[in-house]
mmCIF file of C-alpha atoms in Angstrom:
data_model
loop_
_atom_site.group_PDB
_atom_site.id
_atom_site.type_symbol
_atom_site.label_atom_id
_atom_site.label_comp_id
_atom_site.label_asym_id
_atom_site.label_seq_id
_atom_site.Cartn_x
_atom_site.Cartn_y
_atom_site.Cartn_z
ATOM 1 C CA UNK U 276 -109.320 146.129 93.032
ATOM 2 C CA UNK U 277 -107.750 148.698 90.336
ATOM 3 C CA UNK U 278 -110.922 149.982 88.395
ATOM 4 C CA UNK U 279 -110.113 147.912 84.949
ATOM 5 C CA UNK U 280 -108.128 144.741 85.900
ATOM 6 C CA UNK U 281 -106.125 142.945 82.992
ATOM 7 C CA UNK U 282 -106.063 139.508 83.259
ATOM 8 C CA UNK U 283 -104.230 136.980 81.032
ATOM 9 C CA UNK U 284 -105.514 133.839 80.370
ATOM 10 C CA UNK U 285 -102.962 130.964 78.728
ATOM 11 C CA UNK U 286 -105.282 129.736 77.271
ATOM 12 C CA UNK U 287 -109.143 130.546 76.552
ATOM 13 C CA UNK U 288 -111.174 128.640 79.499
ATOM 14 C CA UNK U 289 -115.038 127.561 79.673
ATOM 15 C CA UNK U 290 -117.201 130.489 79.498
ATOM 16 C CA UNK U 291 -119.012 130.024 82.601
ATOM 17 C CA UNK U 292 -115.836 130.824 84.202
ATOM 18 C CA UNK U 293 -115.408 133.933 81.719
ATOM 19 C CA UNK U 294 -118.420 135.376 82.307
ATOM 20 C CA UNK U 295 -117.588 135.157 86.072
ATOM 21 C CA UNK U 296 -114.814 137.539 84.905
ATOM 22 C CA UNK U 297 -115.770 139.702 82.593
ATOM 23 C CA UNK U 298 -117.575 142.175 84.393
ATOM 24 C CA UNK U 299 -114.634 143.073 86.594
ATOM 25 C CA UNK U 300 -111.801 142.901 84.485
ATOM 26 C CA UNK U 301 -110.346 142.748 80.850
ATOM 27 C CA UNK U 302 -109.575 139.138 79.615
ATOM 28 C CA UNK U 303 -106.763 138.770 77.202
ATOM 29 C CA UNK U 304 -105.962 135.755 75.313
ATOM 30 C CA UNK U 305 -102.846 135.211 73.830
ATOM 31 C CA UNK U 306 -102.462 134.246 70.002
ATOM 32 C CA UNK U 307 -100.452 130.761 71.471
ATOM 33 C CA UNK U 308 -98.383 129.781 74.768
ATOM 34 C CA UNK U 309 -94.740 130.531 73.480
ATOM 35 C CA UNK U 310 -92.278 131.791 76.483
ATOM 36 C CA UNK U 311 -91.744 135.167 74.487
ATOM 37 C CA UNK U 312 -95.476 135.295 73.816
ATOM 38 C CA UNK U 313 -96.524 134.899 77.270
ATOM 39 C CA UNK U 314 -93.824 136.926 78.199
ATOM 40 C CA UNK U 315 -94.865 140.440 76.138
ATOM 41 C CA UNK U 316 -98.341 139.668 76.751
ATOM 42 C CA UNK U 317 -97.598 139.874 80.748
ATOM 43 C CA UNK U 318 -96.314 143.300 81.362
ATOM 44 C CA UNK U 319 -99.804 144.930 81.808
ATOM 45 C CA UNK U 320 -101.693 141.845 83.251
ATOM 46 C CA UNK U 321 -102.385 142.154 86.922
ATOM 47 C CA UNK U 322 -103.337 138.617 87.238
ATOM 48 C CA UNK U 323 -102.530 134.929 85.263
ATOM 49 C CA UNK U 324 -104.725 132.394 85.127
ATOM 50 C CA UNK U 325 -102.309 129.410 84.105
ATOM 51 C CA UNK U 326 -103.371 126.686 81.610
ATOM 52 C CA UNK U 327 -99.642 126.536 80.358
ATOM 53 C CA UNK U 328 -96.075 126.300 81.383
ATOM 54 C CA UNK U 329 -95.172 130.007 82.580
ATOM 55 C CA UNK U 330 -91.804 130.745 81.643
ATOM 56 C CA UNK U 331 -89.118 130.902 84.825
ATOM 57 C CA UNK U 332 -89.071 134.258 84.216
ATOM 58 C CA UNK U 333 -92.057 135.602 83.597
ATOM 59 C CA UNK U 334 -92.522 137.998 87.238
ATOM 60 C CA UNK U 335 -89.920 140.168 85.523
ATOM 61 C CA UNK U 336 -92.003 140.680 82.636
ATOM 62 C CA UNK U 337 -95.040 141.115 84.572
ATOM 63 C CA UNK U 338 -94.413 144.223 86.816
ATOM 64 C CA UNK U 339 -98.422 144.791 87.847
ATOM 65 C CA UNK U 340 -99.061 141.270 88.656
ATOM 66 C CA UNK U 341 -100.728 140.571 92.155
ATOM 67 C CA UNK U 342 -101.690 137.132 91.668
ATOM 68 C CA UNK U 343 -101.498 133.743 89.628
ATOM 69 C CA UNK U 344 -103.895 131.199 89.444
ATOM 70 C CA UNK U 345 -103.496 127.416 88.033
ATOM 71 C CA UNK U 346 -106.262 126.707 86.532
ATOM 72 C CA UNK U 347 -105.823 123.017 87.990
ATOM 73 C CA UNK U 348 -103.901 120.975 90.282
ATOM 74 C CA UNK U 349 -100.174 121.016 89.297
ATOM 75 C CA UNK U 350 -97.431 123.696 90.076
ATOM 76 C CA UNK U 351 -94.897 123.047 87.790
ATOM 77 C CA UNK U 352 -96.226 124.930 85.812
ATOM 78 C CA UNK U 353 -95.626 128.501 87.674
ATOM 79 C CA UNK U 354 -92.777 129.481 88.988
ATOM 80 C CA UNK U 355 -93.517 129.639 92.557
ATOM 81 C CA UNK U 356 -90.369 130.487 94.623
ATOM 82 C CA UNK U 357 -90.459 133.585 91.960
ATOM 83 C CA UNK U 358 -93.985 134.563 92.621
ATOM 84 C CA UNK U 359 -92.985 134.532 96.427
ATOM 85 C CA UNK U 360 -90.633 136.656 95.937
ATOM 86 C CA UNK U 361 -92.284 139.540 94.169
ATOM 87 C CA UNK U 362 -95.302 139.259 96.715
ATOM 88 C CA UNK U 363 -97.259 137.367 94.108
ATOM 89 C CA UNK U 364 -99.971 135.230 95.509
ATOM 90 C CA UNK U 365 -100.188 131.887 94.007
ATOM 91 C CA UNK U 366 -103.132 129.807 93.675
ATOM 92 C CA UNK U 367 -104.180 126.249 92.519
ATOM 93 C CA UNK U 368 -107.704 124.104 92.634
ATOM 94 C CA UNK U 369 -106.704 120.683 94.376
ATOM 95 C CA UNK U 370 -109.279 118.029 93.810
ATOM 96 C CA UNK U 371 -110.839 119.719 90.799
ATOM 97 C CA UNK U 372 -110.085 116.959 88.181
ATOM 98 C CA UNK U 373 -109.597 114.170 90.615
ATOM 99 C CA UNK U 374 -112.629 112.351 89.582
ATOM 100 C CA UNK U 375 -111.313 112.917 85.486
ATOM 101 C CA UNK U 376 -107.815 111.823 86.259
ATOM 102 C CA UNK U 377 -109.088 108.631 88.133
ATOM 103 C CA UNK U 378 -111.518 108.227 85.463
ATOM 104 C CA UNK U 379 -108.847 108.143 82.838
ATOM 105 C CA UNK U 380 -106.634 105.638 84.838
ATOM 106 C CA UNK U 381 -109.070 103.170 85.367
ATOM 107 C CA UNK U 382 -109.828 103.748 81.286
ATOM 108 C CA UNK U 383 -106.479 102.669 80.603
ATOM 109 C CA UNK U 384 -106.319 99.586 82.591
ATOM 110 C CA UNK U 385 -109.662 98.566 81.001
ATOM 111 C CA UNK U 386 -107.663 99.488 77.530
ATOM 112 C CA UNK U 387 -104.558 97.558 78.355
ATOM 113 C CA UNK U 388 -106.208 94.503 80.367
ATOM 114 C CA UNK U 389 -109.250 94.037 78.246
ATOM 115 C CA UNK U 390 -109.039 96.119 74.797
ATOM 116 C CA UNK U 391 -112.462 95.515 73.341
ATOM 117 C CA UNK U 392 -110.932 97.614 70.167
ATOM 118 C CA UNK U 393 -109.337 94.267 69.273
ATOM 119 C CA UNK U 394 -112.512 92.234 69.506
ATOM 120 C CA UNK U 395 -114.570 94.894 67.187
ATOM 121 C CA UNK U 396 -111.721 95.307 64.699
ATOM 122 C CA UNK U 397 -111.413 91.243 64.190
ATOM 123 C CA UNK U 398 -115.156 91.172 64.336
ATOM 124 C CA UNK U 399 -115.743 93.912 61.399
ATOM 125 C CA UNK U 400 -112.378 92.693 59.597
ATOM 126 C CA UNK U 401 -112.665 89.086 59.781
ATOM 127 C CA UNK U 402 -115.711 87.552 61.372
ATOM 128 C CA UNK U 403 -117.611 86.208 64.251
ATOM 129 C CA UNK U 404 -115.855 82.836 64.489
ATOM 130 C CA UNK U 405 -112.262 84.869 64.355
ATOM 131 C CA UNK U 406 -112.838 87.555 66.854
ATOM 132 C CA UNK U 407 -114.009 85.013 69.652
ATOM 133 C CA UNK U 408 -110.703 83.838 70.335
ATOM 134 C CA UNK U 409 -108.853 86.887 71.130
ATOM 135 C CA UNK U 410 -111.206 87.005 74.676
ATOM 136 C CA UNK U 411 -109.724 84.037 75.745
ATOM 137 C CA UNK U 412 -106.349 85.622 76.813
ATOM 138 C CA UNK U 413 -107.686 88.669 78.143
ATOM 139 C CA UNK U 414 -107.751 88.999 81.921
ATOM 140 C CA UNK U 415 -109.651 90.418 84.431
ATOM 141 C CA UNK U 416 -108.964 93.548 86.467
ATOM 142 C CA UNK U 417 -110.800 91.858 89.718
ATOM 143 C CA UNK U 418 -108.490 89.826 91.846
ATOM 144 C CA UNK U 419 -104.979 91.586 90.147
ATOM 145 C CA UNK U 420 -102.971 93.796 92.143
ATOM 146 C CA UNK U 421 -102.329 97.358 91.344
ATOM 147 C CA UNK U 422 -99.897 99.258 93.038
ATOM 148 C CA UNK U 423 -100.301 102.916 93.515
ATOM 149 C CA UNK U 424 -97.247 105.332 93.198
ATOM 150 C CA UNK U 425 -98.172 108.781 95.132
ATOM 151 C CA UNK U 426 -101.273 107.577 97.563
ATOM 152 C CA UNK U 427 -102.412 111.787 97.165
ATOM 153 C CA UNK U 428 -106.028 113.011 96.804
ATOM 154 C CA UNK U 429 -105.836 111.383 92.783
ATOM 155 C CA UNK U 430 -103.971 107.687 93.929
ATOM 156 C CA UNK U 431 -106.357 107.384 97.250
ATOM 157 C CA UNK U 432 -110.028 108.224 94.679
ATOM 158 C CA UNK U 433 -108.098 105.385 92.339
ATOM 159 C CA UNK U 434 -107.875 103.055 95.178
ATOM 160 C CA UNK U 435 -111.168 103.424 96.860
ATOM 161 C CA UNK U 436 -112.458 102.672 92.442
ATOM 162 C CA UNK U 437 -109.777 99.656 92.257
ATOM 163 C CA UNK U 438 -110.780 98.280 95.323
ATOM 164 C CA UNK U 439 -114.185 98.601 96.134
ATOM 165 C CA UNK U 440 -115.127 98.429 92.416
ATOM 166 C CA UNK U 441 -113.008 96.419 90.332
ATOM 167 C CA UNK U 442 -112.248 93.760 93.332
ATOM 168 C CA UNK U 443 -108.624 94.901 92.775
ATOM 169 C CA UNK U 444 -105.557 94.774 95.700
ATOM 170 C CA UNK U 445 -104.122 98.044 96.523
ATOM 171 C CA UNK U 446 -100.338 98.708 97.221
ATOM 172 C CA UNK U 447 -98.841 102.149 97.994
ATOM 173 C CA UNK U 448 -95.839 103.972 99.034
ATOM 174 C CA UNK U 449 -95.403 106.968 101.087
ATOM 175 C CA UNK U 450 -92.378 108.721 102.520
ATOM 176 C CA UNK U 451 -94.140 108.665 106.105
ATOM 177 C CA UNK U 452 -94.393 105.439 107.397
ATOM 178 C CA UNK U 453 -98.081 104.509 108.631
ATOM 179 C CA UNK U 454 -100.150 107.428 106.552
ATOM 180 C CA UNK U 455 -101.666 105.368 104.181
ATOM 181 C CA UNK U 456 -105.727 105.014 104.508
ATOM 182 C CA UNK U 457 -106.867 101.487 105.045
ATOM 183 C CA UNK U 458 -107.364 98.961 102.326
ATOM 184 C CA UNK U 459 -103.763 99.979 100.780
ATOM 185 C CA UNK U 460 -101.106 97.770 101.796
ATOM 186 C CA UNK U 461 -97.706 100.398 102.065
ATOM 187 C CA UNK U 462 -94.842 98.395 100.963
ATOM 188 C CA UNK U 463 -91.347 99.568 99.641
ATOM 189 C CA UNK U 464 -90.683 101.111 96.268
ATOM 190 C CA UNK U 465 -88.986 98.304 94.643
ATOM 191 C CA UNK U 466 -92.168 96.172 96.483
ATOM 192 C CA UNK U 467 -94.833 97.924 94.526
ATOM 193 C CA UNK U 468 -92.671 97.399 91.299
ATOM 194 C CA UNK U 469 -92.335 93.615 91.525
ATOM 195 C CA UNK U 470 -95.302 92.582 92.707
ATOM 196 C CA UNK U 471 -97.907 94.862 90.862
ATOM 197 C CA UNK U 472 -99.731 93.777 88.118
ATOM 198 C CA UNK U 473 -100.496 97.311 87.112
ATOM 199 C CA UNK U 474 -99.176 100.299 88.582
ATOM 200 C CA UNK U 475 -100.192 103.710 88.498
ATOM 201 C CA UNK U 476 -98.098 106.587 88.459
ATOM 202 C CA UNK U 477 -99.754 109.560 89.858
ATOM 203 C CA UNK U 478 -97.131 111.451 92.394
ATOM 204 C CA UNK U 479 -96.038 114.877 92.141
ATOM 205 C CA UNK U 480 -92.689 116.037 90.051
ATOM 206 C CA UNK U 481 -90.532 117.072 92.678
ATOM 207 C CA UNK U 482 -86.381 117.006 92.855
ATOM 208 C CA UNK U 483 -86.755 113.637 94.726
ATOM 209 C CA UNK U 484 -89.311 111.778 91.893
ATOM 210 C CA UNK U 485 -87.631 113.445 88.834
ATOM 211 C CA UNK U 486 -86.658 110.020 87.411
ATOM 212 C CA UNK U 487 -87.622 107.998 89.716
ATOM 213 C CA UNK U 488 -89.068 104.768 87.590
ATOM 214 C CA UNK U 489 -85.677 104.160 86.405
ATOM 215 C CA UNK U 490 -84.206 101.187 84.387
ATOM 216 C CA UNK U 491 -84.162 99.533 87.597
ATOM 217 C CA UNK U 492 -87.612 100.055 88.825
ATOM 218 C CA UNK U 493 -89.004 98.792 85.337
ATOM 219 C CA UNK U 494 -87.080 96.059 85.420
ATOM 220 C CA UNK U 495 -88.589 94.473 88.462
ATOM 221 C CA UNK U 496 -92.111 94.892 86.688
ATOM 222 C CA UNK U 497 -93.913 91.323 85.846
ATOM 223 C CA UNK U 498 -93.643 91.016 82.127
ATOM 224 C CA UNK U 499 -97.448 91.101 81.958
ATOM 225 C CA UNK U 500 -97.727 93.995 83.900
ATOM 226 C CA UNK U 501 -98.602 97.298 82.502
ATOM 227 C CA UNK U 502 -98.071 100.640 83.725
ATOM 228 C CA UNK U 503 -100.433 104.340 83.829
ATOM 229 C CA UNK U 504 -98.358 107.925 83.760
ATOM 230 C CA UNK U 505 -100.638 110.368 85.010
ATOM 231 C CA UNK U 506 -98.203 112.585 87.082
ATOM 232 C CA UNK U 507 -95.887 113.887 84.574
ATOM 233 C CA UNK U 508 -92.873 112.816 82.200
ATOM 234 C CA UNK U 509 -89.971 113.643 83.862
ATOM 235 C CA UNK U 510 -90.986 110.909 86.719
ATOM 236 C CA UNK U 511 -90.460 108.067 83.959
ATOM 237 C CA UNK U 512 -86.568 107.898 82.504
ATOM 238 C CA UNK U 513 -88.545 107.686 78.892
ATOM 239 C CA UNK U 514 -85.230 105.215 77.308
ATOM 240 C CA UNK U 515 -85.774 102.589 80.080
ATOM 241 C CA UNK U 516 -89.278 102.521 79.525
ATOM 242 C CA UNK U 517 -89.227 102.291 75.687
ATOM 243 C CA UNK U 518 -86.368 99.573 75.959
ATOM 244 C CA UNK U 519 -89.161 97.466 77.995
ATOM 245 C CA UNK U 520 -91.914 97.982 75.487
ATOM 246 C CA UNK U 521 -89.893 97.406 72.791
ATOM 247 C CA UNK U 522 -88.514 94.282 74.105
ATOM 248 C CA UNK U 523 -91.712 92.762 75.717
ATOM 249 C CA UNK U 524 -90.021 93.482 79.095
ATOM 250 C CA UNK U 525 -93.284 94.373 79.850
ATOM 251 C CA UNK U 526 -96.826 94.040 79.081
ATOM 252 C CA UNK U 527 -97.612 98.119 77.856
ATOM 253 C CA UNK U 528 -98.098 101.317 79.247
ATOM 254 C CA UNK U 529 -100.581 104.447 78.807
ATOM 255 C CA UNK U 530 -98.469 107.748 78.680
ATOM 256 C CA UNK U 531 -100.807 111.093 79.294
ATOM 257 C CA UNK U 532 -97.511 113.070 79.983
ATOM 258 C CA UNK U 533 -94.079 113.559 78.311
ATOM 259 C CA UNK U 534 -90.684 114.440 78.795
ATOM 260 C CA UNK U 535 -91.192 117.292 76.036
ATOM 261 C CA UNK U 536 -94.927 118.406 75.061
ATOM 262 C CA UNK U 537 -96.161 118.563 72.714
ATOM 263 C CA UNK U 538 -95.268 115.098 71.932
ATOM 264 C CA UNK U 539 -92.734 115.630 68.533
ATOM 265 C CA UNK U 540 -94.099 113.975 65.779
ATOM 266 C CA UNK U 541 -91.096 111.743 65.176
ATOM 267 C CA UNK U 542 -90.762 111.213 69.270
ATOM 268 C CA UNK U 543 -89.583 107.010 69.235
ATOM 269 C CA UNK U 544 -92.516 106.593 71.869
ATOM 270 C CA UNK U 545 -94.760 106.055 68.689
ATOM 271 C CA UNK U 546 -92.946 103.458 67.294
ATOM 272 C CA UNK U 547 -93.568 101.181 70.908
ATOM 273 C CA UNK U 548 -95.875 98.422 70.871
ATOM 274 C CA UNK U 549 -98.898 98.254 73.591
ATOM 275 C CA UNK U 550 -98.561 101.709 74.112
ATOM 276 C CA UNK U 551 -101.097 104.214 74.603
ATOM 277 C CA UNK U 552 -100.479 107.905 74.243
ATOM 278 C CA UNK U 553 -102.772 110.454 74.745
ATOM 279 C CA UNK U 554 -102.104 114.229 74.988
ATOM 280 C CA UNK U 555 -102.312 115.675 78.281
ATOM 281 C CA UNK U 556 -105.640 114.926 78.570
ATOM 282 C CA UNK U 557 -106.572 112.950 81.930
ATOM 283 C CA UNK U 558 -107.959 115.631 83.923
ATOM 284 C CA UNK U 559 -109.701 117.708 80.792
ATOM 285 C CA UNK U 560 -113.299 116.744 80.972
ATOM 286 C CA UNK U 561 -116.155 119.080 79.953
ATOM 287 C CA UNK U 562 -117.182 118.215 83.368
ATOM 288 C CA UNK U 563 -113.615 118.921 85.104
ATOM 289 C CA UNK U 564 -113.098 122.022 82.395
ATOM 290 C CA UNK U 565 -115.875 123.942 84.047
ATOM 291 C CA UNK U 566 -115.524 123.436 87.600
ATOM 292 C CA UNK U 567 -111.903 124.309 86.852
ATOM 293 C CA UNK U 568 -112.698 127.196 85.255
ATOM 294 C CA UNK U 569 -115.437 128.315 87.595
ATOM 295 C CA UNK U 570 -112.560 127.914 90.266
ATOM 296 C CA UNK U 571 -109.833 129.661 89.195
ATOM 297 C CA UNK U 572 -112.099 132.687 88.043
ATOM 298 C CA UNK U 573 -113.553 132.710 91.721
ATOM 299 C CA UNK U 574 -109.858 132.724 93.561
ATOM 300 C CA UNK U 575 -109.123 135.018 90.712
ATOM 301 C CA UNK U 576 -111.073 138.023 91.559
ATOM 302 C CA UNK U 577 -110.530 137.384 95.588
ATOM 303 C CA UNK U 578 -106.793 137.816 95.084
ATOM 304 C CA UNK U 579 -107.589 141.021 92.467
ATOM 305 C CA UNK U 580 -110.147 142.147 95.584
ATOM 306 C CA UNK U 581 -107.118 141.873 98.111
ATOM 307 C CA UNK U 582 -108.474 138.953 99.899
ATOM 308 C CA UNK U 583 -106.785 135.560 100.332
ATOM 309 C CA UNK U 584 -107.451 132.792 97.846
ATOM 310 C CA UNK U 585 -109.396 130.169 99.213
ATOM 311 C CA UNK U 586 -106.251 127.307 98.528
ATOM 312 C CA UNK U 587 -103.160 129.662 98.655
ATOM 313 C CA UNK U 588 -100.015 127.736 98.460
ATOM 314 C CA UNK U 589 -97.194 130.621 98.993
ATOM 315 C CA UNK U 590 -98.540 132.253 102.288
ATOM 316 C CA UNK U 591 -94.568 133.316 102.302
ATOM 317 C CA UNK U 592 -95.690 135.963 99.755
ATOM 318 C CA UNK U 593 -97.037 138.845 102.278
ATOM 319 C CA UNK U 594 -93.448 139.172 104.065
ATOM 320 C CA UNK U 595 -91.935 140.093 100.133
#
C-alpha cells in the first residue's frame, strides 16, 4: 500500500465506514458528482469508492487508480470493461441492501393496494362517517398474484416476503429454464405480464432488458394491476408507461428509478395519476447505509493492500 493513499469518495458515506479509512489513507470528497468534477478530482486518487455514475471515461483521468469500489450492488454505474482494461480491480457488495430494497417493494404494494394515506386524509378532512367508505374498495395483498421480473438475490428475498408472509402467488422469469427456487411458478414474459396482479421489476440493466417493459408488455397488464421499478429506468420505455397511467390502462405504479436522475422538475411523470415516485431511495436505509459503507471501506483497503477483494467482479483485470 503506497504510504498516503488518496481515495475519492462520490459521495460522503457513514462514518463508521470512514473511520475504517481514515487511518490509512486520505479521503476526498468532491464539492458534487458532475462528470468534469469527478473527473479533475480523479487524477491523484488511487482508489473510488462509487456512490455515483462514474463518467465512461474517467480511467483516463485517473492515472494512479488501482481499484474501484461500488458502494452497493449495481454496476452501471462504473465503467467496467474500462477498469479491466487499465488493470483496475472492480468491486461491488451484493446482498448489502437486499433486505432495504425488498423492504421498499413490499412498501409500495401496501401503498398502492391499501393506501391508508387516503383513509387519514378523509378522516382529518371530512369525518369518521366519510372516511369509512373508501376501505371498502381496497384489496388485499393475500391471495393476489405478483409476478417477479429478475428472480436475483433482491426478487427471490421478495418472494420468500410475498409468499410466506403476505399469502401472495409468486411468478418469475428466468433466461434458464428450471433455475427458479420453489414456490415461484416460471412462466413466459408476456405470462407474468397478463396474469400478475402486481409485478415487480427488479432485474439488472443489461443490453437485453434496456426497454424491455415496452408498450406491449404494459399492455397485457390487468387494468387493476400495479407495477414496482426497483431495477433501474432504462428497463421501463417511460412514454408507454405514462400513456397507461394516464389513461387508467392500469391501476399505478411506484418509480424509485428514472430514465434521467435527478428526476427534472417539469419531468411529465409528475403529472400521472396513482403514481409514486421516490428518489433513488430503495436500498438507502440507515441500516443498509452502514453495512454498505462498512463494506466497501473493507474491500477498499484489501485492493489498496494488493490483495483480492472479497466479491471481485473483473478477475480479467490481472492479465491488463
Amino acid at each position: 500500500m503506497p504510504d498516503r493513499p488518496i481515495v475519492l469518495l462520490t459521495n460522503s458515506m457513514h462514518p463508521d465506514g470512514e473511520a475504517i479509512l481514515a487511518p490509512h489513507a486520505e479521503l476526498i470528497v468532491p464539492p458534487d458528482a458532475k462528470p468534469e468534477t469527478l473527473r479533475q478530482w480523479a487524477k491523484n486518487a488511487d482508489g473510488i469508492i462509487v456512490r455515483a455514475k462514474l463518467p465512461d471515461d474517467i480511467v483516463d483521468h485517473a492515472p494512479r487508480l488501482k481499484g474501484i469500489v461500488r458502494h452497493g450492488v449495481g454496476l452501471d454505474f462504473i465503467p467496467v470493461d474500462a477498469a479491466t482494461a487499465r488493470g483496475i480491480a472492480v468491486a461491488n457488495l451484493p446482498g448489502s441492501n437486499t433486505n432495504a430494497v425488498t423492504e421498499y417493494v413490499m412498501s409500495a404494494l401496501m401503498h398502492l393496494r391499501r393506501p391508508l394515506y387516503r383513509l387519514d386524509s378523509r378522516l382529518r378532512s371530512n369525518g369518521w362517517n366519510a372516511a369509512r367508505p373508501i376501505a371498502d374498495s381496497l384489496p388485499e395483498l393475500s391471495g393476489s398474484t405478483l409476478g417477479i421480473l429478475g428472480v436475483g438475490t433482491i426478487g427471490r428475498r421478495i418472494a420468500d416476503i410475498a409468499r410466506n408472509g403476505f399469502g401472495m402467488k409468486v411468478l418469475g422469469t428466468s433466461r434458464r429454464k428450471g433455475s427458479l427456487p420453489a414456490g415461484i411458478e416460471e412462466v413466459a414474459l408476456e405470462d407474468l405480464f397478463a396474469r400478475s396482479d402486481a409485478i415487480a421489476v427488479c432485474c439488472a440493466l443489461t443490453d437485453q432488458t434496456r426497454g424491455l417493459v415496452n408498450a406491449g408488455l404494459i399492455s397485457r397488464m390487468r387494468s387493476s394491476a400495479v407495477l414496482v421499478n426497483v431495477s433501474r429506468g432504462a428497463v421501463i420505455e417511460t412514454p408507454a408507461l405514462i400513456e397507461a397511467l394516464r389513461s387508467g390502462q392500469i391501476g399505478g405504479a411506484a418509480l424509485d428509478v428514472f430514465d434521467v436522475q435527478p428526476l427534472p422538475p417539469n419531468d411529465a411523470l409528475f403529472d400521472c395519476p396513482n403514481l409514486l415516485l421516490t428518489p433513488h431511495t430503495a436500498g438507502i436505509t440507515a441500516t443498509s447505509g452502514r453495512a454498505m459503507a462498512v463494506g466497501s471501506a473493507e474491500e477498499m483497503l484489501r485492493i489498496l493492500r494488493g490483495e483480492q477483494p472479497l466479491n471481485l467482479v473483473n478477475p480479467a483485470y490481472k492479465a491488463a
